mmCIF file of C-alpha atoms in Angstrom:
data_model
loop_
_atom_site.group_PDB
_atom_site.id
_atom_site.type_symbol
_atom_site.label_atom_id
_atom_site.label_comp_id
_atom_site.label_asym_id
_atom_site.label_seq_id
_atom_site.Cartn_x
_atom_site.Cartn_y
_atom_site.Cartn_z
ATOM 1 C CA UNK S 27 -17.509 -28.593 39.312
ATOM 2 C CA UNK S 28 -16.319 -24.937 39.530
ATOM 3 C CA UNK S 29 -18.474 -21.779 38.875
ATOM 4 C CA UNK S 30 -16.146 -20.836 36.558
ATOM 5 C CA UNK S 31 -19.482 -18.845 34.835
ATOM 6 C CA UNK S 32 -19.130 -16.677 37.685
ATOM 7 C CA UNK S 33 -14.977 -16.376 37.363
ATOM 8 C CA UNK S 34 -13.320 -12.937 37.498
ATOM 9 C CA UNK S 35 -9.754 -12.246 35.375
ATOM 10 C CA UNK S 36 -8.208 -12.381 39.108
ATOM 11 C CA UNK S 37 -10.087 -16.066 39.549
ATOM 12 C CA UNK S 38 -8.419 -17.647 36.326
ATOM 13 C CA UNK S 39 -5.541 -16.511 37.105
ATOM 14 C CA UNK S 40 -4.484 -18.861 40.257
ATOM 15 C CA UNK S 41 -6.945 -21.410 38.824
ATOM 16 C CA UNK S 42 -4.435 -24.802 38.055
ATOM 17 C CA UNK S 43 -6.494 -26.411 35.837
ATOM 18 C CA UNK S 44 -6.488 -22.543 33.670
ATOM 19 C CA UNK S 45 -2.512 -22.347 33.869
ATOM 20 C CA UNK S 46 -2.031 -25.500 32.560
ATOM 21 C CA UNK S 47 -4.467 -25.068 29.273
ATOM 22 C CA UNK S 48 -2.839 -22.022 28.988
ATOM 23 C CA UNK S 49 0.458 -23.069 29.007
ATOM 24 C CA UNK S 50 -0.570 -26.511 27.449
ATOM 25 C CA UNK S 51 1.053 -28.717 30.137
ATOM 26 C CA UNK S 52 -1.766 -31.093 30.733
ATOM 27 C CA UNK S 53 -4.344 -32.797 28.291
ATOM 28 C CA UNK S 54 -6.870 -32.972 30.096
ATOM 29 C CA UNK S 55 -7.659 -29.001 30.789
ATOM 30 C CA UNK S 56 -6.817 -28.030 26.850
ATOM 31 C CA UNK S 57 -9.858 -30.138 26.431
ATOM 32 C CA UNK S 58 -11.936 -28.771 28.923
ATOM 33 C CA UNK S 59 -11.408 -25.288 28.692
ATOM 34 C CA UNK S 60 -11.173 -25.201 24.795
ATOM 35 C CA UNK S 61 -14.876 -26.763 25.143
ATOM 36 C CA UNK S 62 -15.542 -24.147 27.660
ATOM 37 C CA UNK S 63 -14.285 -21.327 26.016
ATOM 38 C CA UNK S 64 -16.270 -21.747 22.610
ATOM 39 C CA UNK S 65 -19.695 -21.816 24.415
ATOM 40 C CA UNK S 66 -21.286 -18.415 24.567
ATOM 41 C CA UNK S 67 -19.756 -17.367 28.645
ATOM 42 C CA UNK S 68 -20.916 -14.467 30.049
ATOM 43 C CA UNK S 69 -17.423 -14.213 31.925
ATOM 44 C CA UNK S 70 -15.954 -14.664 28.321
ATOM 45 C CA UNK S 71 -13.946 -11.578 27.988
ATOM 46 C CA UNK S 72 -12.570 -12.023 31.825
ATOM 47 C CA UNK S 73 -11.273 -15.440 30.765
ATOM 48 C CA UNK S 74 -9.468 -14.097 27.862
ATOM 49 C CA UNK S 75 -8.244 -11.189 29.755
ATOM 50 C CA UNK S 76 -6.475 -13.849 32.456
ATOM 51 C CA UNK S 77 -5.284 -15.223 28.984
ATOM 52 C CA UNK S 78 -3.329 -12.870 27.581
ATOM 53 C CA UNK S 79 -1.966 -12.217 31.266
ATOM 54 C CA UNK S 80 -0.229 -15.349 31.380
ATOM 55 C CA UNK S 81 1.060 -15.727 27.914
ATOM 56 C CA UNK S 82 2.470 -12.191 28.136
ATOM 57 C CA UNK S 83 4.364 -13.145 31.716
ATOM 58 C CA UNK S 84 4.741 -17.043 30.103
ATOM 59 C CA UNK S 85 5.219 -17.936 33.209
ATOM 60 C CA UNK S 86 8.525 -20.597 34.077
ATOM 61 C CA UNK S 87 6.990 -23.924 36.446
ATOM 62 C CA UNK S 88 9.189 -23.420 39.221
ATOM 63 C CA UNK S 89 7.788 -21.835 42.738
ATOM 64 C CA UNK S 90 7.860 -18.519 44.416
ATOM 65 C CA UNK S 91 8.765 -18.775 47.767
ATOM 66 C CA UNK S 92 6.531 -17.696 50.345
ATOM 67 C CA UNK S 93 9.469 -15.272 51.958
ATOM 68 C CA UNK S 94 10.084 -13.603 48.732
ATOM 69 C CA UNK S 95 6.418 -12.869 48.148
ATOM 70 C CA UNK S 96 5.513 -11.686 51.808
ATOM 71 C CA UNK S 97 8.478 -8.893 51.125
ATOM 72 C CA UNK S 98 7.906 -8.075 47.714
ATOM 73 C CA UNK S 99 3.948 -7.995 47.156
ATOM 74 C CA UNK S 100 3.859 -5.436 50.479
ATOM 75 C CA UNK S 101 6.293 -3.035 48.477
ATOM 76 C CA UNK S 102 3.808 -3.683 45.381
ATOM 77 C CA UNK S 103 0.877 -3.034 47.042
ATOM 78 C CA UNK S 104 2.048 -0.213 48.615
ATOM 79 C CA UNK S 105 3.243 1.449 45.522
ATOM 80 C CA UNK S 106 -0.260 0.795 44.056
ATOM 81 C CA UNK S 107 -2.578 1.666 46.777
ATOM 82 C CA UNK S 108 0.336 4.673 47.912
ATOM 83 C CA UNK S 109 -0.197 3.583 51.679
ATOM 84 C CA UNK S 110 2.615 3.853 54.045
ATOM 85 C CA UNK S 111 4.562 0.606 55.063
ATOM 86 C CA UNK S 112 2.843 -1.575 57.892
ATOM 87 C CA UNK S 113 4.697 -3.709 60.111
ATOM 88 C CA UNK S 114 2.890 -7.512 59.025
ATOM 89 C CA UNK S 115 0.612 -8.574 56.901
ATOM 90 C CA UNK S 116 -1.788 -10.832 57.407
ATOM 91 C CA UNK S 117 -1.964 -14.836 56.376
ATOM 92 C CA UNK S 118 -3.621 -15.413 53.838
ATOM 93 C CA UNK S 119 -4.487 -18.806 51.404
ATOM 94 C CA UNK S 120 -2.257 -19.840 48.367
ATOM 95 C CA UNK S 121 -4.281 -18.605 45.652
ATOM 96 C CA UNK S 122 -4.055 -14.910 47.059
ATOM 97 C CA UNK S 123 -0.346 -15.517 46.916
ATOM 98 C CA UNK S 124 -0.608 -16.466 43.344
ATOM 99 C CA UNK S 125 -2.210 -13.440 42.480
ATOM 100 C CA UNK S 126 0.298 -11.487 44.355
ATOM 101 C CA UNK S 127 2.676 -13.237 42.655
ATOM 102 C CA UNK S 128 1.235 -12.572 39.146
ATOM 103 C CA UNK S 129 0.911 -8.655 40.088
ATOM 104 C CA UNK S 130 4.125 -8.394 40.769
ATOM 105 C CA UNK S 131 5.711 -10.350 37.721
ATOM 106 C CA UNK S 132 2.751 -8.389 35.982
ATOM 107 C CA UNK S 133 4.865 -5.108 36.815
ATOM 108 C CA UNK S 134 7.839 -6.219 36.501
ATOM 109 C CA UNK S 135 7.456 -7.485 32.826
ATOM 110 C CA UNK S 136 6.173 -4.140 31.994
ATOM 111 C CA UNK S 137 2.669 -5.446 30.688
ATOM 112 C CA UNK S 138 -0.252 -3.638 32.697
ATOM 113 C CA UNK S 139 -3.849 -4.104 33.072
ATOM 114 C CA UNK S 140 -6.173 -1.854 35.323
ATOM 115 C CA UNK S 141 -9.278 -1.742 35.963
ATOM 116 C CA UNK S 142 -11.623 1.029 36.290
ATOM 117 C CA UNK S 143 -14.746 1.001 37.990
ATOM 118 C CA UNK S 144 -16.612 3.697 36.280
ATOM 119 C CA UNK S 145 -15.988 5.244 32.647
ATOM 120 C CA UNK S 146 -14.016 8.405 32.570
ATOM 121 C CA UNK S 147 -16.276 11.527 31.297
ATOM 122 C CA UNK S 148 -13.323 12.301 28.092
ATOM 123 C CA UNK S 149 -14.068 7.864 27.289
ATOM 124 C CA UNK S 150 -17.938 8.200 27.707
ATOM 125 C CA UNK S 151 -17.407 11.249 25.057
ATOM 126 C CA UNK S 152 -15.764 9.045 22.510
ATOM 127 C CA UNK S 153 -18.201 5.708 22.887
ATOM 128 C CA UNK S 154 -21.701 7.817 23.882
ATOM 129 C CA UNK S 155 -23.475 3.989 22.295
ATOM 130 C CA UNK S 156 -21.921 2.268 25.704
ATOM 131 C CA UNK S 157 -23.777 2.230 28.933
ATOM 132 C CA UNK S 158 -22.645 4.425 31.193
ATOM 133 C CA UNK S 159 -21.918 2.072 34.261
ATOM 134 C CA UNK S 160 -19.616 0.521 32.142
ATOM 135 C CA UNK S 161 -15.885 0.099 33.605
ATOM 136 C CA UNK S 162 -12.982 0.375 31.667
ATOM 137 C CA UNK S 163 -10.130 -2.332 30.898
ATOM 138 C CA UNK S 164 -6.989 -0.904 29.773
ATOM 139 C CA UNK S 165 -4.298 -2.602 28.920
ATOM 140 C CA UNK S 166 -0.588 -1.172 28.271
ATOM 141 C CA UNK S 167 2.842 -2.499 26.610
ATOM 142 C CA UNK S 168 5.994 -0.896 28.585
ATOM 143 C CA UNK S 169 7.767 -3.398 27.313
ATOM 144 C CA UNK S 170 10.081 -3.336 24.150
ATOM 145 C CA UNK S 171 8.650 -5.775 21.939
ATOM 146 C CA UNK S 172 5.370 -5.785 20.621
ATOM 147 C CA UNK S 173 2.634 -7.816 22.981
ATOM 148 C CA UNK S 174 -0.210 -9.918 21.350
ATOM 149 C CA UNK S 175 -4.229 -8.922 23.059
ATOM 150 C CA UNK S 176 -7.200 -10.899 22.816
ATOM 151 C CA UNK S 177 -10.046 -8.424 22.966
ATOM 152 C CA UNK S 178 -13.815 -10.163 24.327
ATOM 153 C CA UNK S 179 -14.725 -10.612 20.638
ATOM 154 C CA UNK S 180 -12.033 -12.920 19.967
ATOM 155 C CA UNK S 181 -9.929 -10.039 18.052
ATOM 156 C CA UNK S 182 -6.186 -9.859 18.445
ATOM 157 C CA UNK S 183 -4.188 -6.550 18.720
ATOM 158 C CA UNK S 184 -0.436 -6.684 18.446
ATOM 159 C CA UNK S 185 0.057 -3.790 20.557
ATOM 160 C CA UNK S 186 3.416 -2.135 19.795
ATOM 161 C CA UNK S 187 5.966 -0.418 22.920
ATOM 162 C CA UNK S 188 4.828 2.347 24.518
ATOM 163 C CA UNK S 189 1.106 1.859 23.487
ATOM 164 C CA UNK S 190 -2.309 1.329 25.215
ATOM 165 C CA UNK S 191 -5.911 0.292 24.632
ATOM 166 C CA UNK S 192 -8.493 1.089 26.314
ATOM 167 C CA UNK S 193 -12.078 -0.430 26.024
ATOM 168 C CA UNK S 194 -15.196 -0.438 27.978
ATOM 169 C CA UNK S 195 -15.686 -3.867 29.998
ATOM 170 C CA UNK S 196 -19.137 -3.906 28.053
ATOM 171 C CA UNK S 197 -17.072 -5.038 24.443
ATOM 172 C CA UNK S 198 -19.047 -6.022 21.982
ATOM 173 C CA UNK S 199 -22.466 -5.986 23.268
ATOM 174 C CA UNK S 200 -23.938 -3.059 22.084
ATOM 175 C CA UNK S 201 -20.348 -1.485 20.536
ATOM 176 C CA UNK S 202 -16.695 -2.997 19.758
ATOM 177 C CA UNK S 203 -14.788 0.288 20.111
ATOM 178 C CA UNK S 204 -11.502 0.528 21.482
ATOM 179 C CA UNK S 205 -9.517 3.751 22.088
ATOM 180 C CA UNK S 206 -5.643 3.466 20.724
ATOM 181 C CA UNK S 207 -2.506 5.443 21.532
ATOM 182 C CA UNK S 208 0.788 4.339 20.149
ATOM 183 C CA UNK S 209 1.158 1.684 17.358
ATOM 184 C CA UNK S 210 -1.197 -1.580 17.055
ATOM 185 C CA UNK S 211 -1.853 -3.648 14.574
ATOM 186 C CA UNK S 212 -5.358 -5.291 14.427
ATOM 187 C CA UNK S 213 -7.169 -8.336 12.921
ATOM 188 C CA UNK S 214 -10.620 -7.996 13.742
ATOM 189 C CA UNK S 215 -13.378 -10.957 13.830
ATOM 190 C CA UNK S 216 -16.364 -10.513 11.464
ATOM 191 C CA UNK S 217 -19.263 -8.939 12.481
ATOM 192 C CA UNK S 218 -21.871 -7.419 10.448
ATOM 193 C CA UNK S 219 -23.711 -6.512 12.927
ATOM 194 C CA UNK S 220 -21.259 -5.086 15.155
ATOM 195 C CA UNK S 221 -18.720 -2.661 13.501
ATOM 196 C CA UNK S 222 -15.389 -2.088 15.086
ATOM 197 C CA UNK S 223 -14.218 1.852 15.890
ATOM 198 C CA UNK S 224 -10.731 2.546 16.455
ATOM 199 C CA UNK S 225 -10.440 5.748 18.064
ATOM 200 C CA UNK S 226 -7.213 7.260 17.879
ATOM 201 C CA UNK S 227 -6.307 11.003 18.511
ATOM 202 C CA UNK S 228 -8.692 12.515 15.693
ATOM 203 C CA UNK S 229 -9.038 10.032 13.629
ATOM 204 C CA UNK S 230 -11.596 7.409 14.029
ATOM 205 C CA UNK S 231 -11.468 4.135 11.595
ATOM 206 C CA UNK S 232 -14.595 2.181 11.099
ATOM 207 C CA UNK S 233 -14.517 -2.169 9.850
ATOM 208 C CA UNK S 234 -16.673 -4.864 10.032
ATOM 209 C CA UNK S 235 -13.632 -7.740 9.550
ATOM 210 C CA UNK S 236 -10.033 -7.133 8.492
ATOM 211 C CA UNK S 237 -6.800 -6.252 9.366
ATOM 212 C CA UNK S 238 -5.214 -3.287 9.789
ATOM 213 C CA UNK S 239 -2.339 -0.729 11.487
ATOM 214 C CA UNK S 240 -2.941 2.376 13.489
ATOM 215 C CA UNK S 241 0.018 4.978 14.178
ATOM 216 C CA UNK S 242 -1.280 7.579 17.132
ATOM 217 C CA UNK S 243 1.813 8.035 19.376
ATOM 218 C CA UNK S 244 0.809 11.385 20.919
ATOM 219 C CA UNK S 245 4.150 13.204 20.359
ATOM 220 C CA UNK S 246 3.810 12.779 16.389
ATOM 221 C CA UNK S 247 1.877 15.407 14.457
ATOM 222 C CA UNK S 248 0.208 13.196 12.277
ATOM 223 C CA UNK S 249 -2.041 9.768 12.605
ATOM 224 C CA UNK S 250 -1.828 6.640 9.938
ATOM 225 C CA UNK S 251 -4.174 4.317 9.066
ATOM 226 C CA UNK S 252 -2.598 0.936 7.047
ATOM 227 C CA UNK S 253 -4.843 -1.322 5.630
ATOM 228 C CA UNK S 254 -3.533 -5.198 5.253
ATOM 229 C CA UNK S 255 -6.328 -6.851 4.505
ATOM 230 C CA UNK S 256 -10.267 -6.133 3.765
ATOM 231 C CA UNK S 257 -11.459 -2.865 3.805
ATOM 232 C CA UNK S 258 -12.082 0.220 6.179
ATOM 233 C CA UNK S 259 -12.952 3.763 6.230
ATOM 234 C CA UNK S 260 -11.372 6.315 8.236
ATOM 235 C CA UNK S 261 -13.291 9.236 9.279
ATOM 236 C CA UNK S 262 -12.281 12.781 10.888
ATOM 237 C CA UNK S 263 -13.280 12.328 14.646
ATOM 238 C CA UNK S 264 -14.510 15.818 14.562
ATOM 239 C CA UNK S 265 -16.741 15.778 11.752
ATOM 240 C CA UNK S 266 -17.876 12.454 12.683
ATOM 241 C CA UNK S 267 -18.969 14.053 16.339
ATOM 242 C CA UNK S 268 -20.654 17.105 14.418
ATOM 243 C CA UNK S 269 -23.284 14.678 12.831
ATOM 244 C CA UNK S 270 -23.954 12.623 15.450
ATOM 245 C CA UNK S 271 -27.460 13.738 16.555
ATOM 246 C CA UNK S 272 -27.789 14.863 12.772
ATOM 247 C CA UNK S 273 -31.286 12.665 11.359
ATOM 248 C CA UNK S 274 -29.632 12.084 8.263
ATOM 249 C CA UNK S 275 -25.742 12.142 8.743
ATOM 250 C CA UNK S 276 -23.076 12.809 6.071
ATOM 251 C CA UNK S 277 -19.724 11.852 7.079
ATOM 252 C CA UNK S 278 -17.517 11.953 4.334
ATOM 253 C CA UNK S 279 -14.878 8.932 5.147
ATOM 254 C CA UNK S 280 -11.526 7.392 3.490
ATOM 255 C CA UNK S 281 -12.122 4.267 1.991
ATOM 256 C CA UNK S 282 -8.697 2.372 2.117
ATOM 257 C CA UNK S 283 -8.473 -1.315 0.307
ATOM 258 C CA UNK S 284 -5.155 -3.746 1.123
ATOM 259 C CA UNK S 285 -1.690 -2.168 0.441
ATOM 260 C CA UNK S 286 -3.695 1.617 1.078
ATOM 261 C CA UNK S 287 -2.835 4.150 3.827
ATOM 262 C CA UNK S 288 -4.322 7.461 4.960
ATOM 263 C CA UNK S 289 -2.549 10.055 6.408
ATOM 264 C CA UNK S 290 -4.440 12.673 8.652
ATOM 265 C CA UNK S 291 -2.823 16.018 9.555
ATOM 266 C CA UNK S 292 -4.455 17.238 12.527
ATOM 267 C CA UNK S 293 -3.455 20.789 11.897
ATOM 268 C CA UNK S 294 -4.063 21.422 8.611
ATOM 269 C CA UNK S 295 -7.479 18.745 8.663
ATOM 270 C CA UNK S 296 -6.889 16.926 5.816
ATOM 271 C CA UNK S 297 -6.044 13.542 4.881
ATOM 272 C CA UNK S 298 -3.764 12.194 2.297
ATOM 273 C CA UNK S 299 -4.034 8.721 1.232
ATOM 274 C CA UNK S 300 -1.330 6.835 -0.597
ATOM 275 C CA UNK S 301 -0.102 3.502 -0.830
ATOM 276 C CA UNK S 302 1.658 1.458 1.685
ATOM 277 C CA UNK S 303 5.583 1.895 2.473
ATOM 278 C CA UNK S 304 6.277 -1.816 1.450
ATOM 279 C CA UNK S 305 3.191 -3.274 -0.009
ATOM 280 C CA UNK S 306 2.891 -6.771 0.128
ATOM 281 C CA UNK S 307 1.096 -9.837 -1.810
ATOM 282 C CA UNK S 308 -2.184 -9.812 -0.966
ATOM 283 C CA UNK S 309 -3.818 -12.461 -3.498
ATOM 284 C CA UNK S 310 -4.392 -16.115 -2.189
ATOM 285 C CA UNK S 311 -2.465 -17.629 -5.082
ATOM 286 C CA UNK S 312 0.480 -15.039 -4.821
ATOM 287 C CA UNK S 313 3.287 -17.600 -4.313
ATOM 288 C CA UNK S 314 2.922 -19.071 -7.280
ATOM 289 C CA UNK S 315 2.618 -16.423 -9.935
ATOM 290 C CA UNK S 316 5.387 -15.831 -11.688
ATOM 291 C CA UNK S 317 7.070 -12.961 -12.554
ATOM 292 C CA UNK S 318 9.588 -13.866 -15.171
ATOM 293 C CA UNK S 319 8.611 -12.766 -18.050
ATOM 294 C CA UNK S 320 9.695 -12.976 -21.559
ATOM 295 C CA UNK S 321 8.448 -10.885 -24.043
ATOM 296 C CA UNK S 322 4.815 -10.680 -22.502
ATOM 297 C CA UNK S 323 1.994 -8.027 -23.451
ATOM 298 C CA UNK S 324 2.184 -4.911 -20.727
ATOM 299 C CA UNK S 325 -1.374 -4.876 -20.061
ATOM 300 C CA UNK S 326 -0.881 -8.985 -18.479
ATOM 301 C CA UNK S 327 2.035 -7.271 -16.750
ATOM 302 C CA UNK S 328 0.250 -4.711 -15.243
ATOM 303 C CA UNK S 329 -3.003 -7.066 -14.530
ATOM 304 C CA UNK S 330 -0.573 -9.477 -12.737
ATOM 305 C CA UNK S 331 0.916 -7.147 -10.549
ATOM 306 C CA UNK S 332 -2.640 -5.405 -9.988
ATOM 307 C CA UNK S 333 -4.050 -9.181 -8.482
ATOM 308 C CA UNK S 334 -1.325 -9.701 -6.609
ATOM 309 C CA UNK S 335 -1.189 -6.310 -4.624
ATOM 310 C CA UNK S 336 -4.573 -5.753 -5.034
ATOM 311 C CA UNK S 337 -3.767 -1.974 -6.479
ATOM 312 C CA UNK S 338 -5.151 -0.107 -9.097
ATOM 313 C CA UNK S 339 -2.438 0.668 -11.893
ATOM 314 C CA UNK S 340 -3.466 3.501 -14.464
ATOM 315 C CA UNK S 341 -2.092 3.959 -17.733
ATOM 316 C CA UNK S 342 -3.056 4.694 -21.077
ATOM 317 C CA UNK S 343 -4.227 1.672 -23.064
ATOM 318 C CA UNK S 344 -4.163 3.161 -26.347
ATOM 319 C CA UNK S 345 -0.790 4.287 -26.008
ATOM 320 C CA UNK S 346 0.738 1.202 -24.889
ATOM 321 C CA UNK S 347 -1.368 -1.510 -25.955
ATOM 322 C CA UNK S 348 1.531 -3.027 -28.197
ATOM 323 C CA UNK S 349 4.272 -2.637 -25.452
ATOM 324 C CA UNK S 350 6.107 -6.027 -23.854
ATOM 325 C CA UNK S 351 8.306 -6.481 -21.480
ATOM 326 C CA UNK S 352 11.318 -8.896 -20.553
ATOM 327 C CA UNK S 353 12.782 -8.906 -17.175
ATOM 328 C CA UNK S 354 12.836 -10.686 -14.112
ATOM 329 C CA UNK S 355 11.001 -8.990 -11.415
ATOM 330 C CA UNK S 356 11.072 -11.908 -9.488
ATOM 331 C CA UNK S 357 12.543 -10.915 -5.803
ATOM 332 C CA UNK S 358 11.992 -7.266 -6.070
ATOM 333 C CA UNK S 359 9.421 -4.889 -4.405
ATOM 334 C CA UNK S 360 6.453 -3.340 -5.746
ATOM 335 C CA UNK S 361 8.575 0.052 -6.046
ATOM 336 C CA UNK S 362 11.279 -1.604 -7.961
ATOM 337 C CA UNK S 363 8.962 -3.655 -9.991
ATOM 338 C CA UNK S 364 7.383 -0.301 -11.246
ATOM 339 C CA UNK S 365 10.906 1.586 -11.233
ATOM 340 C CA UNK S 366 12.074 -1.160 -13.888
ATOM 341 C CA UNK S 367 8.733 -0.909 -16.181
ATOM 342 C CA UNK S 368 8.503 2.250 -16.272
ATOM 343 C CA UNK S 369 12.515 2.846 -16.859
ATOM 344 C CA UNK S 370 11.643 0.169 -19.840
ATOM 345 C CA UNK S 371 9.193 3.129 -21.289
ATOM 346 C CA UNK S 372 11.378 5.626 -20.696
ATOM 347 C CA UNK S 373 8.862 7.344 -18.675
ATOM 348 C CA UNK S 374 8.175 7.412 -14.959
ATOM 349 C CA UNK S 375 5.488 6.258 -12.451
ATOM 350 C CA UNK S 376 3.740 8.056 -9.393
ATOM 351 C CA UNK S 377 1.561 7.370 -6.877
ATOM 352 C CA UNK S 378 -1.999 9.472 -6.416
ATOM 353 C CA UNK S 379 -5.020 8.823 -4.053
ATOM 354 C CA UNK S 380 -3.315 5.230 -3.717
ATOM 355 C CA UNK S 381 -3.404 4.409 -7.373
ATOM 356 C CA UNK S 382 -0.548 3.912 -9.539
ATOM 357 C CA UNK S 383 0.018 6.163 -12.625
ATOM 358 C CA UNK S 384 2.082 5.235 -15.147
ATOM 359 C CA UNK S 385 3.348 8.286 -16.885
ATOM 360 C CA UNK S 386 4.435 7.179 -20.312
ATOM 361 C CA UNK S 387 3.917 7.811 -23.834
ATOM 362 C CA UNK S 388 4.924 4.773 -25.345
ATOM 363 C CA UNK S 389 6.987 1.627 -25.886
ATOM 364 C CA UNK S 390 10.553 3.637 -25.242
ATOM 365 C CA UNK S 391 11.541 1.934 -28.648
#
């Protein structure tokens, strides 16, 4: 039986019996490792790093021929380590080849993973709760379509082009806390316990389990925080810093709910939340409520489309408690949902701390 407690990201990947769960091609490994992989590993995250390694490169069955290796992983390694060209190199066995192999598709493909021995002083800044002979993993997409991470905790990151994460090889011992630039959308494990941080530019979003997008390319002026599912709060990274050592902290956060963004501008400090640019249904039962309707009450109007975005829609009871409407709204998006309503009113509709206000006076009779 392998060590594979002991295993490295570099191990799994030119480990047979790994590939082949990976890549599902024999029956016997998906039903090893999938038993391996849900007991508690201590090598857990290093597994799941070799992982995402090998589905990003999806690697084709056919061989690599020794030749082609030789040449190519000395101009690789050269590039890397920036040492001028030797005249051999040595003989060594076939797993070391694999590995050379998988660097240099690695590059090639665009998707990169490094590994730092130490923490960097600006990353111990941002995650002080870390210990501080922590490494750091980061991983980056230079590729043009979005690439799918596994983080130690078991949450996923689609991590858009021209983006990278970076997280202390620690994860989700003491801290789940991942620094962001570019575009990624996570769906983050439940953990009480353990919150997740997001830290991206100078904005810093805080969840225990949900789903969300961050926007932090560094050649955009502002940051945005879209919230798919659950709920998070998104706090000014410099405020947050200022009450760090405070005894009784009061960070003043942005609580976004599903179909809710924030929008911080660095410059001016401030953030300005608002909903989603296409919301979408949120409710469990959302497929199957209708929205034909035929002379029906506003207010079940409104309280349908409410459930189904999970938004808050304002309006003035009193003033339209004996409106109805008939229309098919069946096919069209939130927008032009509340376009046709309030069109029906002959009033208008706008959009304020992500809530919906319906601006009308009423019926439109």
């Amino acid at each position: 039986m392998q060590a594979y407690h002991s295993y490295k990201a570099e191990d799994f990947l030119t480990d047979d019996s790994f590939i082949a769960w990976v890549y599902n091609r024999d029956a016997a490994a998906a039903a090893f490792w999938s038993g391996w992989m849900a007991q508690p590993q201590p090598n857990r995250a290093e597994a799941l790093l070799a992982k995402d390694i090998l589905e990003a490169l999806n690697l084709p069955e056919t061989e690599v021929t020794e030749a082609t290796l030789t040449h190519e992983t000395g101009q690789i390694l050269r590039r890397v380590s920036q040492q001028p060209e030797t005249r051999s190199l040595p003989v060594f066995r076939r797993s070391w080849w694999l590995a050379a192999a998988t660097l240099i598709l690695l590059l090639g493909a665009g998707w990169l993973v490094w590994r730092i021995p130490q923490k960097s002083p600006w990353l111990t800044s941002l995650l002080p709760e870390a210990r501080p002979n922590d490494g750091v993993v980061e991983q980056a997409n230079r590729t043009s379509k979005p690439v799918r991470v596994t983080l130690p905790d078991g949450s996923t990151v689609r991590l858009q082009p021209n983006s990278r994460i970076q997280h202390v090889a620690g994860f989700g011992q003491q801290v789940r806390a991942v620094v962001l630039t570019g575009e990624a959308f996570f769906d983050v494990v439940p953990n009480p316990k353990v919150p997740f941080l997001v830290y991206a530019r100078d904005v810093v979003t805080r969840v225990v389990g949900t789903s969300f997008t961050v926007k932090a390319y560094d050649d955009l002026p502002q940051v945005t925080v879209a919230v798919r599912t659950g709920r998070v709060t998104v706090y000014s990274r410099k405020e947050l810093e200022q009450q760090r050592n405070v005894e009784k902290p009061e960070v003043t956060g942005v609580v976004l709910t599903p179909n809710q963004q924030v929008v911080f501008n660095a410059k001016q400090e401030i953030f300005r939340k608002e909903l989603v640019e296409n919301p979408v249904f949120i409710a469990k039962n959302a497929t199957s409520v209708s929205f034909e309707f035929d002379d029906v009450p506003l207010t079940e109007v409104f309280r349908r489309i409410e459930e189904t975005y999970e938004i808050d829609i304002v309006y003035n009871e009193s003033l339209l408690q004996k409106c109805s409407l008939t229309a098919s709204l069946t096919g069209l998006s939130l927008y032009e949902q509340l376009r046709l309503i309030s069109k029906s009113l002959q009033g208008s509709y706008e959009v304020t701390d992500g809530k919906v206000l319906i601006l009308a006076t009423g019926c439109g009779e």
